[in-house]
Short mmCIF file of C-alpha atoms in Angstrom, two decimals:
data_model
loop_
_atom_site.label_atom_id
_atom_site.label_comp_id
_atom_site.label_asym_id
_atom_site.label_seq_id
_atom_site.Cartn_x
_atom_site.Cartn_y
_atom_site.Cartn_z
CA MET A 238 76.70 98.52 96.96
CA PHE A 239 75.44 96.54 93.99
CA LEU A 240 78.11 94.12 92.76
CA PRO A 241 78.10 93.03 89.12
CA HIS A 242 77.60 89.43 88.19
CA VAL A 243 78.39 89.90 84.49
CA THR A 244 81.23 91.71 82.73
CA ARG A 245 81.96 92.53 79.12
CA GLU A 246 85.43 91.42 78.06
CA TYR A 247 87.44 91.15 74.89
CA ARG A 248 88.51 87.68 73.85
CA LEU A 249 91.05 86.65 71.23
CA PRO A 250 90.00 83.16 70.01
CA LYS A 251 92.89 83.06 67.51
CA VAL A 252 96.21 84.79 68.19
CA ASP A 253 96.92 85.75 64.59
CA GLY A 254 95.83 89.38 64.67
CA PHE A 255 93.55 91.92 66.31
CA HIS A 256 90.89 91.36 63.63
CA ASN A 257 89.87 88.39 65.81
CA LEU A 258 89.07 90.53 68.86
CA THR A 259 85.54 89.78 70.05
CA LEU A 260 83.56 91.58 72.76
CA LYS A 261 81.54 89.09 74.84
CA GLU A 262 79.72 88.84 78.14
CA ALA A 263 81.16 86.61 80.86
CA PRO A 264 80.28 85.88 84.49
CA VAL A 265 82.22 87.67 87.23
CA PRO A 266 83.81 84.93 89.39
CA LYS A 267 83.00 84.70 93.07
CA LEU A 268 85.36 86.78 95.22
CA LYS A 269 87.79 84.78 97.39
CA SER A 270 88.80 85.96 100.85
CA ASN A 271 92.23 87.26 99.72
CA GLU A 272 91.01 88.97 96.53
CA VAL A 273 89.52 92.28 95.45
CA LEU A 274 87.05 93.20 92.72
CA VAL A 275 88.17 96.06 90.51
CA LYS A 276 86.08 98.26 88.27
CA VAL A 277 88.44 98.80 85.35
CA HIS A 278 88.63 102.42 84.22
CA ALA A 279 91.50 102.32 81.71
CA VAL A 280 93.92 99.89 80.04
CA SER A 281 97.09 100.72 78.12
CA LEU A 282 98.04 98.56 75.15
CA GLN A 283 101.10 96.64 74.01
CA TYR A 284 101.79 94.31 71.08
CA ARG A 285 102.38 91.33 73.38
CA ASP A 286 98.66 91.11 74.12
CA LEU A 287 97.88 89.94 70.61
CA ILE A 288 100.49 87.19 70.57
CA VAL A 289 99.90 85.31 73.79
CA ALA A 290 96.45 86.13 75.14
CA LYS A 291 92.94 84.73 75.13
CA VAL A 292 91.71 87.69 77.15
CA PRO A 293 94.29 90.37 76.25
CA GLY A 294 95.60 93.32 78.24
CA SER A 295 97.98 93.50 81.17
CA ASP A 296 98.05 97.14 82.29
CA LEU A 297 94.99 98.40 84.12
CA ALA A 298 93.99 101.28 86.32
CA GLY A 299 90.81 100.87 88.28
CA GLU A 300 88.76 101.33 91.43
CA LEU A 301 88.19 98.85 94.26
CA ILE A 302 84.49 98.04 94.57
CA ALA A 303 84.72 94.95 96.80
CA VAL A 304 87.34 93.56 99.17
CA GLY A 305 87.67 89.97 100.42
CA GLU A 306 87.18 89.33 104.14
CA ASP A 307 90.87 88.54 104.76
CA VAL A 308 92.25 91.53 102.84
CA LYS A 309 94.07 94.08 105.00
CA GLY A 310 95.22 97.58 104.08
CA TRP A 311 92.82 98.17 101.21
CA LYS A 312 89.37 99.73 101.19
CA PHE A 313 86.44 100.46 98.92
CA GLY A 314 87.00 103.26 96.41
CA GLU A 315 90.80 103.24 96.30
CA ARG A 316 92.44 103.82 92.92
CA ILE A 317 94.81 101.02 91.99
CA CYS A 318 97.00 99.32 89.41
CA SER A 319 97.99 95.68 89.48
CA ASN A 320 101.52 94.49 89.01
CA PHE A 321 102.10 92.86 85.61
CA ALA A 322 102.91 89.47 87.18
CA THR A 323 100.53 89.31 90.12
CA ASP A 324 102.83 87.15 92.29
CA HIS A 325 106.03 89.14 91.62
CA ILE A 326 106.27 90.88 94.99
CA TYR A 327 110.04 91.43 95.26
CA GLY A 328 113.37 90.09 94.00
CA ASP A 329 114.11 88.29 90.76
CA PRO A 330 111.40 86.66 88.65
CA THR A 331 110.97 82.89 88.56
CA GLU A 332 109.12 80.58 86.20
CA GLU A 333 106.30 80.30 88.75
CA ILE A 334 106.08 84.10 89.02
CA GLU A 335 105.99 84.54 85.24
CA ASP A 336 103.07 82.10 85.13
CA THR A 337 101.02 84.80 86.89
CA SER A 338 101.52 87.40 84.14
CA LEU A 339 98.28 89.11 83.17
CA GLY A 340 97.19 88.78 79.56
CA GLY A 341 99.31 85.67 79.01
CA PRO A 342 99.29 82.59 81.25
CA ILE A 343 96.24 84.08 82.99
CA ASP A 344 93.41 86.14 81.51
CA GLY A 345 94.07 89.82 80.95
CA VAL A 346 92.39 93.06 81.89
CA LEU A 347 90.46 94.21 78.81
CA THR A 348 87.26 93.70 80.77
CA GLU A 349 84.87 95.91 82.71
CA TYR A 350 85.45 94.10 86.03
CA LYS A 351 88.48 92.14 87.17
CA ILE A 352 89.19 90.05 90.27
CA LEU A 353 92.80 90.28 91.47
CA PRO A 354 94.82 89.03 94.44
CA ALA A 355 95.24 91.84 96.97
CA HIS A 356 99.00 91.31 97.14
CA SER A 357 99.35 92.46 93.51
CA LEU A 358 97.95 95.95 94.09
CA VAL A 359 99.72 99.30 93.94
CA ARG A 360 98.13 102.71 94.55
CA ILE A 361 98.00 105.15 91.64
CA PRO A 362 99.86 108.43 92.34
CA GLU A 363 97.32 111.07 93.34
CA HIS A 364 98.18 113.52 90.54
CA LEU A 365 97.52 110.99 87.76
CA THR A 366 94.28 110.20 85.97
CA TYR A 367 93.13 106.62 85.42
CA GLU A 368 94.31 106.86 81.81
CA GLU A 369 97.77 107.97 82.93
CA GLY A 370 97.87 105.38 85.71
CA ALA A 371 97.17 102.59 83.22
CA THR A 372 100.51 103.30 81.50
CA LEU A 373 102.57 102.40 84.57
CA PRO A 374 102.47 98.57 85.07
CA ALA A 375 104.56 97.50 82.05
CA ALA A 376 106.17 100.40 80.19
CA ALA A 377 107.04 102.58 83.16
CA LEU A 378 108.12 99.74 85.44
CA THR A 379 110.26 98.18 82.72
CA ALA A 380 112.11 101.46 82.27
CA TYR A 381 112.45 101.93 86.04
CA ASN A 382 113.78 98.39 86.55
CA ALA A 383 116.29 98.93 83.74
CA LEU A 384 117.61 102.20 85.14
CA MET A 385 117.20 101.65 88.88
CA GLY A 386 117.51 97.87 89.23
CA ALA A 387 120.79 95.96 89.39
CA VAL A 388 123.05 99.00 88.88
CA PRO A 389 121.06 102.14 89.77
CA LEU A 390 121.44 105.22 87.62
CA LYS A 391 123.36 108.12 89.19
CA GLY A 392 122.84 111.80 88.57
CA GLY A 393 125.20 113.04 85.87
CA GLU A 394 125.34 109.74 84.01
CA ILE A 395 124.35 109.40 80.34
CA VAL A 396 121.45 107.28 79.09
CA LEU A 397 120.69 106.21 75.52
CA VAL A 398 117.05 105.53 74.70
CA GLN A 399 115.99 103.97 71.39
CA GLY A 400 112.81 105.25 69.78
CA THR A 401 109.81 107.01 71.30
CA GLY A 402 107.57 104.13 72.34
CA GLY A 403 106.22 103.63 75.83
CA VAL A 404 109.32 102.19 77.53
CA SER A 405 111.72 104.62 75.85
CA ILE A 406 109.65 107.68 76.71
CA PHE A 407 109.36 106.60 80.35
CA GLY A 408 113.10 105.88 80.37
CA LEU A 409 113.72 109.40 79.11
CA GLN A 410 111.44 110.96 81.72
CA LEU A 411 112.77 108.90 84.63
CA ALA A 412 116.39 109.51 83.63
CA VAL A 413 115.87 113.27 83.38
CA ALA A 414 114.04 113.25 86.73
CA SER A 415 117.08 111.50 88.24
CA GLY A 416 119.57 114.05 86.94
CA ALA A 417 120.92 112.10 83.97
CA THR A 418 121.72 113.30 80.44
CA VAL A 419 119.67 111.56 77.75
CA ILE A 420 120.50 110.80 74.13
CA ALA A 421 117.41 109.83 72.12
CA THR A 422 117.26 108.09 68.72
CA SER A 423 114.35 107.88 66.28
CA SER A 424 113.62 107.75 62.57
CA SER A 425 111.31 110.77 62.91
CA ASN A 426 112.54 114.32 63.45
CA ALA A 427 109.10 115.30 64.72
CA LYS A 428 109.24 112.60 67.39
CA LEU A 429 112.78 113.69 68.29
CA GLU A 430 111.54 117.23 68.82
CA PHE A 431 108.94 115.84 71.21
CA ALA A 432 111.71 113.97 73.05
CA LYS A 433 113.61 117.25 73.29
CA LYS A 434 110.61 118.88 74.99
CA LEU A 435 110.70 116.08 77.57
CA GLY A 436 114.35 116.82 78.35
CA ALA A 437 116.47 114.84 75.88
CA ALA A 438 119.80 116.67 75.55
CA HIS A 439 120.92 115.09 72.27
CA LEU A 440 118.87 113.82 69.31
CA ILE A 441 119.91 111.36 66.59
CA ASN A 442 117.84 110.43 63.53
CA TYR A 443 119.16 106.95 62.74
CA ASN A 444 117.92 107.12 59.14
CA GLU A 445 119.94 110.28 58.56
CA THR A 446 122.84 108.98 60.69
CA PRO A 447 123.09 105.19 60.13
CA ASP A 448 126.31 105.03 62.16
CA TRP A 449 124.56 106.44 65.19
CA ASP A 450 126.90 104.58 67.53
CA LYS A 451 129.79 106.72 66.27
CA GLU A 452 127.68 109.83 66.82
CA VAL A 453 127.03 108.74 70.41
CA LEU A 454 130.75 108.30 71.01
CA GLU A 455 131.41 111.76 69.60
CA LEU A 456 128.73 113.28 71.82
CA THR A 457 130.30 111.61 74.88
CA GLY A 458 133.89 112.52 74.08
CA GLY A 459 134.70 108.95 73.07
CA ARG A 460 133.65 107.50 76.43
CA GLY A 461 130.23 106.08 75.61
CA VAL A 462 126.99 106.04 77.59
CA ASP A 463 126.42 104.51 81.02
CA HIS A 464 123.03 102.92 80.33
CA VAL A 465 121.21 101.79 77.18
CA LEU A 466 117.52 100.93 76.90
CA GLU A 467 117.93 98.32 74.15
CA ILE A 468 114.63 98.14 72.27
CA GLY A 469 115.81 97.05 68.83
CA GLY A 470 117.39 93.74 69.80
CA PRO A 471 119.43 91.87 67.17
CA GLY A 472 119.25 94.76 64.71
CA THR A 473 120.75 97.35 67.07
CA ILE A 474 122.56 95.62 69.92
CA VAL A 475 126.02 95.60 68.31
CA LYS A 476 125.83 99.36 67.78
CA SER A 477 124.63 99.70 71.37
CA VAL A 478 127.74 97.86 72.58
CA ASN A 479 129.88 100.19 70.49
CA ALA A 480 128.11 103.20 72.02
CA THR A 481 128.44 102.03 75.64
CA ARG A 482 131.34 102.80 77.97
CA TYR A 483 133.60 100.10 79.35
CA GLY A 484 131.67 98.39 82.14
CA GLY A 485 128.41 100.05 81.10
CA GLN A 486 124.88 98.65 81.27
CA ILE A 487 122.80 97.45 78.33
CA ASN A 488 119.25 96.62 79.36
CA VAL A 489 117.67 94.28 76.80
CA ILE A 490 113.97 95.01 76.50
CA GLY A 491 112.77 94.44 72.93
CA PHE A 492 113.57 93.11 69.48
CA VAL A 493 111.74 95.40 67.09
CA ALA A 494 114.68 96.09 64.72
CA GLY A 495 114.74 92.65 63.12
CA PRO A 496 117.51 90.05 62.64
CA SER A 497 121.22 90.64 62.25
CA ASP A 498 124.55 88.80 62.43
CA LEU A 499 125.44 88.53 66.11
CA SER A 500 128.42 86.19 65.78
CA GLN A 501 130.80 88.86 67.11
CA LEU A 502 128.57 89.99 69.97
CA PRO A 503 130.16 87.82 72.72
CA VAL A 504 133.63 89.10 71.81
CA LEU A 505 132.48 92.73 71.76
CA VAL A 506 130.71 92.40 75.12
CA LEU A 507 133.73 90.71 76.67
CA ALA A 508 136.18 93.24 75.26
CA LYS A 509 134.38 96.14 76.98
CA ALA A 510 133.20 94.28 80.10
CA ILE A 511 129.63 95.21 79.19
CA HIS A 512 126.81 94.18 81.52
CA LEU A 513 123.88 92.73 79.52
CA ARG A 514 120.65 92.37 81.48
CA GLY A 515 117.29 91.14 80.28
CA ILE A 516 114.33 93.01 81.77
CA LEU A 517 111.09 91.17 82.62
CA ILE A 518 109.01 94.16 83.80
CA GLY A 519 109.55 94.35 87.60
CA SER A 520 108.26 93.55 91.06
CA ARG A 521 105.48 95.14 93.10
CA THR A 522 108.11 96.54 95.46
CA GLN A 523 109.85 98.25 92.53
CA PHE A 524 106.46 99.53 91.37
CA GLU A 525 105.92 101.15 94.77
CA ASP A 526 109.43 102.66 94.70
CA MET A 527 108.83 104.02 91.21
CA ASN A 528 105.54 105.61 92.21
CA ARG A 529 107.29 107.48 95.02
CA LEU A 530 109.64 109.01 92.45
CA ILE A 531 106.76 109.77 90.07
CA SER A 532 104.86 111.48 92.90
CA ALA A 533 107.89 113.43 94.13
CA VAL A 534 108.64 115.01 90.74
CA LYS A 535 105.00 115.05 89.57
CA LEU A 536 105.95 113.12 86.45
CA LYS A 537 103.14 112.96 83.87
CA PRO A 538 103.05 109.92 81.56
CA VAL A 539 102.78 110.63 77.84
CA VAL A 540 99.39 109.40 76.62
CA ASP A 541 99.29 109.80 72.86
CA LYS A 542 95.65 108.88 72.26
CA VAL A 543 92.67 107.47 74.16
CA PHE A 544 90.08 105.17 72.56
CA ASP A 545 86.69 104.05 73.84
CA PHE A 546 86.29 100.44 74.97
CA GLU A 547 84.05 99.69 72.00
CA HIS A 548 86.77 100.84 69.57
CA LEU A 549 89.56 98.51 70.69
CA ARG A 550 90.37 97.33 67.17
CA GLU A 551 90.93 100.92 66.08
CA ALA A 552 93.23 101.38 69.07
CA TYR A 553 95.36 98.42 68.00
CA GLU A 554 95.39 99.65 64.40
CA TYR A 555 96.76 102.96 65.65
CA LEU A 556 99.33 101.18 67.80
CA GLU A 557 100.40 99.07 64.82
CA SER A 558 100.84 102.17 62.66
CA GLN A 559 103.64 103.35 65.00
CA GLN A 560 102.45 106.94 64.72
CA HIS A 561 102.25 107.25 68.49
CA VAL A 562 104.68 108.72 70.98
CA GLY A 563 104.37 107.19 74.46
CA LYS A 564 101.29 105.08 75.17
CA VAL A 565 97.96 104.24 73.57
CA VAL A 566 95.15 103.84 76.11
CA VAL A 567 91.63 102.41 76.10
CA LYS A 568 89.02 104.04 78.34
CA VAL A 569 86.90 101.19 79.71
CA SER A 570 84.52 102.88 82.16
CA LYS A 571 82.63 106.01 81.16
CA ASP A 572 81.99 107.18 84.73
#
């Protein structure tokens, strides 16, 4: 098979906004013995790409078109994703592992062809398209690690998800698939209705109900939830503590709600024996475990909108508008 020597890739010469995104040609590096060459079919987007990257993008789905001579267990034509941090195989992250994060310390995946270490690869579930598969490496795995990591979710437990972005929607879907009850919050009633269609049992519009933590306690008979996917950060975490049961789990994932006074947070956490855990995506082993669950229940990721590779700026504009539910995806290959 003909192997490409040149790829088109997006570069971000200045990390002060997606208006700087530039599509350029670059040479495809020579394949090492433990690497594979991937034809990238789709990439899902996240805000992080525009803050830390020279070549942005971390979440790809693609097809193997060449395999290094020492690579075992992989063959031409297989459909794959790469783990977010290519060296995070199992266990807790380390500084060295985080230095292998795509679209940050190393160049990202908004390119037509990408060379990756074979040990980073995970097979895409057979029932998913490339566009759906591209949503898994960051958003889905973050939600899975939060719910199934240190203290695994049990059927019958209650999960609170904040908003309807990629991680929250996957958290909702994975929790429902595992037999949990989900409470979803959003500022949009239309987005809450979409969450209801995905299985959310209780819906709270936090603009209409500013004291949503009290509403959560009422819905749970005063007990509180077992797990929180904490997306808001400083602006919501105190209410999340209020809404969580004694000994419950708050998984800290984002900080989109802005600043707030957190001087009382240590006392509140201590008083309820809350477990606070920061989530840095997850390992390849967790990715494989998650894909078994996704395959077993035939879970379909929520792809809000797909953009062509040449219209990446428009894709980021749409992402920035926060109109989406689930994930925004870029289709890289047209065949």
